[in-house]
Short mmCIF file of C-alpha atoms in Angstrom, two decimals:
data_model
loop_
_atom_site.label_atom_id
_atom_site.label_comp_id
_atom_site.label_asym_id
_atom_site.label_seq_id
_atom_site.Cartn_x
_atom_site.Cartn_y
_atom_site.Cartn_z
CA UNK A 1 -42.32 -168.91 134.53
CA UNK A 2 -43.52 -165.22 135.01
CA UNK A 3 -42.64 -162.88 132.92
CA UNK A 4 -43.42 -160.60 130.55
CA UNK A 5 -44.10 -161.38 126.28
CA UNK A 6 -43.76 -159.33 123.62
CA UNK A 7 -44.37 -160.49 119.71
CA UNK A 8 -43.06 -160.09 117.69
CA UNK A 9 -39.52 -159.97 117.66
CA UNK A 10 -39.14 -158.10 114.39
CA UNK A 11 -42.20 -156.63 112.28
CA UNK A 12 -42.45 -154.42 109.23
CA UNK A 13 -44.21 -151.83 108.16
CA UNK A 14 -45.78 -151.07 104.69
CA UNK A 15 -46.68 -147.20 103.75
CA UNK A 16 -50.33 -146.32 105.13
CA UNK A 17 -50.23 -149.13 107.49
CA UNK A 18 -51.49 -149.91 110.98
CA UNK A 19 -49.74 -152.21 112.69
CA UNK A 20 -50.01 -153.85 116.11
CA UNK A 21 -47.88 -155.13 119.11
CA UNK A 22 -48.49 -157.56 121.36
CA UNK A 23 -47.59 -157.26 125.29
CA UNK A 24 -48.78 -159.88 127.94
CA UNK A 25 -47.51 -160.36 131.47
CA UNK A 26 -48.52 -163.05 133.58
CA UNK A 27 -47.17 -161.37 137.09
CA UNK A 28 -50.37 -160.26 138.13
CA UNK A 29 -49.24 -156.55 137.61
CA UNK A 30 -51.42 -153.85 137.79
CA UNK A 31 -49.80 -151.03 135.84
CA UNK A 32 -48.45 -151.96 132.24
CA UNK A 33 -46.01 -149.11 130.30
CA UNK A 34 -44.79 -148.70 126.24
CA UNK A 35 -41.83 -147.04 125.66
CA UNK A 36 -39.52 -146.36 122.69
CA UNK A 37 -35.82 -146.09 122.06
CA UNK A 38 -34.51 -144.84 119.11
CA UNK A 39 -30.25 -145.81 118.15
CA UNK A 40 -28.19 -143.83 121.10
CA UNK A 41 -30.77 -142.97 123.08
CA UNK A 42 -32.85 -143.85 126.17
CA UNK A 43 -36.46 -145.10 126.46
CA UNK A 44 -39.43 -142.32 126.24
CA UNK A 45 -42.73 -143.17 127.30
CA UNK A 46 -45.39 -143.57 124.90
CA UNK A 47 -48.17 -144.87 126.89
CA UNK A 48 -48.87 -146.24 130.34
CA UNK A 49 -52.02 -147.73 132.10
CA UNK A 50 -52.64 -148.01 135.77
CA UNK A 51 -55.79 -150.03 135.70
CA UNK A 52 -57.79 -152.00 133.42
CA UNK A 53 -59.73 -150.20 130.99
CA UNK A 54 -58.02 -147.00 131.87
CA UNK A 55 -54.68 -145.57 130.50
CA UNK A 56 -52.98 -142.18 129.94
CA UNK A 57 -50.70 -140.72 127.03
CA UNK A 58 -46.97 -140.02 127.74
CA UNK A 59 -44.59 -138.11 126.26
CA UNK A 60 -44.76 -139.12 122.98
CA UNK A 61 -48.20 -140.77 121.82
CA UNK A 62 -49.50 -139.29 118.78
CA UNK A 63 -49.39 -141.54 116.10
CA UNK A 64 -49.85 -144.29 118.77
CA UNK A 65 -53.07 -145.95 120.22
CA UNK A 66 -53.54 -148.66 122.95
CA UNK A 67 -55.89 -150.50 124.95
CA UNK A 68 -56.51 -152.12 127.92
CA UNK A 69 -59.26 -154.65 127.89
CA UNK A 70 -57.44 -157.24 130.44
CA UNK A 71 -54.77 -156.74 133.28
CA UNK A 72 -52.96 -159.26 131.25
CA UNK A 73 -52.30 -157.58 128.23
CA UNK A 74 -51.83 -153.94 126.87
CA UNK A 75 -51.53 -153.40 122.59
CA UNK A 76 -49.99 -150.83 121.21
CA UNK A 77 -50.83 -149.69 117.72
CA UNK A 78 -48.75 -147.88 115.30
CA UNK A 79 -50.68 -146.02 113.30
CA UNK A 80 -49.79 -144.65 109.93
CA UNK A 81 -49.78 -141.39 111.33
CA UNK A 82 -46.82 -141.84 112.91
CA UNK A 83 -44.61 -140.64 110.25
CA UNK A 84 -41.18 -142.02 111.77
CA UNK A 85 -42.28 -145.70 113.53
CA UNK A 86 -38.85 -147.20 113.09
CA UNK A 87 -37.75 -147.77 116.48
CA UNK A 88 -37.17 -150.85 119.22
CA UNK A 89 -40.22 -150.63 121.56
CA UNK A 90 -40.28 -151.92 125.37
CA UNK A 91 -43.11 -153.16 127.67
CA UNK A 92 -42.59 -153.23 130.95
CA UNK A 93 -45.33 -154.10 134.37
CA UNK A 94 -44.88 -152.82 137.73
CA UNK A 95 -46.96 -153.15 141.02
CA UNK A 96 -48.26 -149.55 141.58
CA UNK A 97 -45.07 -147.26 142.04
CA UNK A 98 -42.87 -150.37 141.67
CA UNK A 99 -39.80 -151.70 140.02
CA UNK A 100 -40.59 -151.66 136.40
CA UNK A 101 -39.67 -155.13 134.86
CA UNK A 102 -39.63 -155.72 130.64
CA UNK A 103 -40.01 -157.03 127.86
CA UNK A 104 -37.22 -158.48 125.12
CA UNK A 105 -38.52 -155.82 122.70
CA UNK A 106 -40.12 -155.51 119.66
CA UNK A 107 -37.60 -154.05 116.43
CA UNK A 108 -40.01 -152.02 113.92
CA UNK A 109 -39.07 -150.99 110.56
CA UNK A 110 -40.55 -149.72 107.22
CA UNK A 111 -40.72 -151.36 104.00
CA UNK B 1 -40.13 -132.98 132.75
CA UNK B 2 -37.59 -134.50 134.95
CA UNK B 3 -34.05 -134.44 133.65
CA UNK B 4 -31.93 -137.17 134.00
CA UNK B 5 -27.83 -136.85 133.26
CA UNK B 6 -25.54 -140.16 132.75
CA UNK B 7 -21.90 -139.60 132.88
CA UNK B 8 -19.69 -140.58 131.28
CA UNK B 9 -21.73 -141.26 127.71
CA UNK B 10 -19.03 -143.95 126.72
CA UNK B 11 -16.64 -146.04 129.15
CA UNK B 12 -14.49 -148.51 127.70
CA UNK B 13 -12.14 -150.29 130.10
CA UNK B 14 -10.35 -153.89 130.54
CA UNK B 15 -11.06 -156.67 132.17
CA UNK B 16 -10.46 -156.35 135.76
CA UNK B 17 -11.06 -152.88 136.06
CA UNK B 18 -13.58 -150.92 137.98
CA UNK B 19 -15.77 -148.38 137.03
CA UNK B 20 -18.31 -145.92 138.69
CA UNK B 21 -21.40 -144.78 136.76
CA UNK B 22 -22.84 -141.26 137.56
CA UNK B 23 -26.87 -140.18 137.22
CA UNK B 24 -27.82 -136.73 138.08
CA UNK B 25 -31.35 -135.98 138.75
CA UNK B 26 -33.23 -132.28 138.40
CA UNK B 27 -36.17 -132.74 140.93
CA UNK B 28 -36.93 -134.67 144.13
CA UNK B 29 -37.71 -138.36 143.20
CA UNK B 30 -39.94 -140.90 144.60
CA UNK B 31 -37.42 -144.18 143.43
CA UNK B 32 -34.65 -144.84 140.80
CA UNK B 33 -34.10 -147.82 139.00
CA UNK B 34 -30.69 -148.82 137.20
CA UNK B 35 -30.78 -151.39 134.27
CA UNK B 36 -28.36 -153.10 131.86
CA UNK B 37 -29.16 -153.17 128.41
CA UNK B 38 -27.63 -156.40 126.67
CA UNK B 39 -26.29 -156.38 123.02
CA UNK B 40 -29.25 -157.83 122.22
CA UNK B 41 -31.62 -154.99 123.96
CA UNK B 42 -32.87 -157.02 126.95
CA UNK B 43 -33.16 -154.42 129.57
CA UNK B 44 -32.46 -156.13 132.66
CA UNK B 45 -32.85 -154.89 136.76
CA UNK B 46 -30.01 -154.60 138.71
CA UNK B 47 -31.18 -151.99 141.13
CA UNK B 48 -34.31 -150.64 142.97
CA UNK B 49 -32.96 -147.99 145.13
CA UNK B 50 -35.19 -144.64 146.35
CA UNK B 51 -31.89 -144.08 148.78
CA UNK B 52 -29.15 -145.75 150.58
CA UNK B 53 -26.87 -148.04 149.26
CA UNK B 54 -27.38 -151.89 148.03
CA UNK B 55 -25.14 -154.59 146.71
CA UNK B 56 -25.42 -157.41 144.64
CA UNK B 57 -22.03 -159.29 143.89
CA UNK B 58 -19.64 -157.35 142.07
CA UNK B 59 -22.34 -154.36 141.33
CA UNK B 60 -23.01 -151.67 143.94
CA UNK B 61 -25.01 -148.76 143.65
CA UNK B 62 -25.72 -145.47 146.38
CA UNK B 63 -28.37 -142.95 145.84
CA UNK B 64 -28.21 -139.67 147.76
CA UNK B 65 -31.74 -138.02 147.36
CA UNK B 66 -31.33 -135.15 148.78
CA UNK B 67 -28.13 -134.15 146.67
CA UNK B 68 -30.07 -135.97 143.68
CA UNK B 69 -27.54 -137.79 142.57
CA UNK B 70 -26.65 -141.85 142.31
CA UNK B 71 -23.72 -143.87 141.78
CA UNK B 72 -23.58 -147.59 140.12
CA UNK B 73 -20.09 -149.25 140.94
CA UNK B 74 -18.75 -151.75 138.94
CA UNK B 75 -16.21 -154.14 140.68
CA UNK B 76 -13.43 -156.42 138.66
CA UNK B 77 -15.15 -155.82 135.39
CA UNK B 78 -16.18 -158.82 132.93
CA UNK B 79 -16.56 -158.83 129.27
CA UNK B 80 -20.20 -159.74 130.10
CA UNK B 81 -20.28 -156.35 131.65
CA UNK B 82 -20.63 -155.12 128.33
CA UNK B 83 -23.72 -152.89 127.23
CA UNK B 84 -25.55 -149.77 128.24
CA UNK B 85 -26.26 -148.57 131.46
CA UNK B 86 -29.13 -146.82 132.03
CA UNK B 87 -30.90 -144.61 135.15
CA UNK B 88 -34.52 -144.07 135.16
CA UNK B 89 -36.09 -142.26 137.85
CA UNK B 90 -40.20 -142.08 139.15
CA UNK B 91 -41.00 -138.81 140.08
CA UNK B 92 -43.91 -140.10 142.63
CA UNK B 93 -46.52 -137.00 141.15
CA UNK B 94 -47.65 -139.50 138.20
CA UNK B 95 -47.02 -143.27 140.09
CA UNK B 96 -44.82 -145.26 138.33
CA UNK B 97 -44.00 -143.42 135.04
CA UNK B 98 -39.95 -143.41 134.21
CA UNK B 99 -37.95 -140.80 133.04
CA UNK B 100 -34.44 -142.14 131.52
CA UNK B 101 -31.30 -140.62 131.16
CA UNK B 102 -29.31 -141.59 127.54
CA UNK B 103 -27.46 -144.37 128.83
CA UNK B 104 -23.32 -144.93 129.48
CA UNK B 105 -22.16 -147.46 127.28
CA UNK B 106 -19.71 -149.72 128.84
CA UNK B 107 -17.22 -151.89 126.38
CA UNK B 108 -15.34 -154.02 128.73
CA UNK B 109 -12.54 -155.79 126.58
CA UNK B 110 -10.40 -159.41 127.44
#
């Protein structure tokens, strides 16, 4: 089935560590997103990429890095510069300017 | 950026009942997107809709661009109904980035 993956479900997060999460769609998608949602609130975008190999910050990305080696999949690091990581985070693909579709989610939280 | 109002924040109603969610949008939009957010944080699609109205069984929803403004409608309410609501809107200017509004959180009880 098509769809969008995101591992893992849970992960945790020592002091001073990177972490990384995984997103892969296999709808052929061209644009790929990362949002966040802290408890009450809606999703802000982190990062978003419209093309492979190309990708643009949103409105909250420091202390966040990504890539985008294949249309299939789009990372996103938390780095241990981001002071406050503890959040659910959301992937979502779209056909350019399309209805967004997502992930189940990926629950962070520090050790 | 774009602001994006929900209203109300909380709904809580019984079974049966219906309901109508409210979004309020600052700027012109280029499409708006309403999703359910499950108990379990599965953010699912129930509407693609730039303008116009659409149905799909007991949910409706109407968006009136040019007032900026869109309605979800909620028909003979289920405990399954149960979750948050959310409006997310693409302003066209950067293709296919979202801006969300917080959410109405629907309890629907037996």
């Amino acid at each position: 089935d098509g769809g969008i993956t995101q591992s893992p479900k849970y992960l945790f997060r020592k002091e001073g560590q990177n972490v990384t999460l995984s997103c892969e769609q296999n709808l052929n998608h061209d644009a790929m997103y990362w949002y966040r949602q802290d408890p009450g609130q809606g999703l802000r975008l982190i990062y978003y990429s419209q093309i492979v190999n190309d990708f643009q910050k949103g409105d909250i990305a420091e202390g966040y890095s990504v890539s985008r080696e294949k249309k299939e999949s789009f990372p996103l690091t938390v780095t241990s510069a981001q002071k406050n990581p503890t959040a659910f985070y959301l992937c979502a693909s779209s056909v350019s300017a399309g209805p967004q579709h997502f992930g189940d989610g990926t629950r962070l939280s520090i050790l | 950026g774009i602001q994006v109002e929900q209203s109300p924040p909380d709904l809580i109603l019984q079974e049966g009942a219906n309901s109508t969610l409210r979004c309020n949008f600052s700027d012109s939009v280029n499409n708006l997107q309403w999703f359910h957010q499950n108990p379990w944080g599965q953010l699912i699609n129930l509407f693609y809709i730039p303008s116009g109205t659409k149905q799909n069984g007991r949910l409706s929803a109407t968006t009136v661009a040019t007032e900026r403004y869109s309605l979800l409608y909620i028909s003979s309410s289920q405990t399954t109904d149960s979750g948050v609501y959310f409006c997310a809107v693409d302003r066209g200017s950067t293709l296919g980035r979202l801006y969300f509004g917080r959410g109405t959180q629907l309890t629907v009880w037996p």
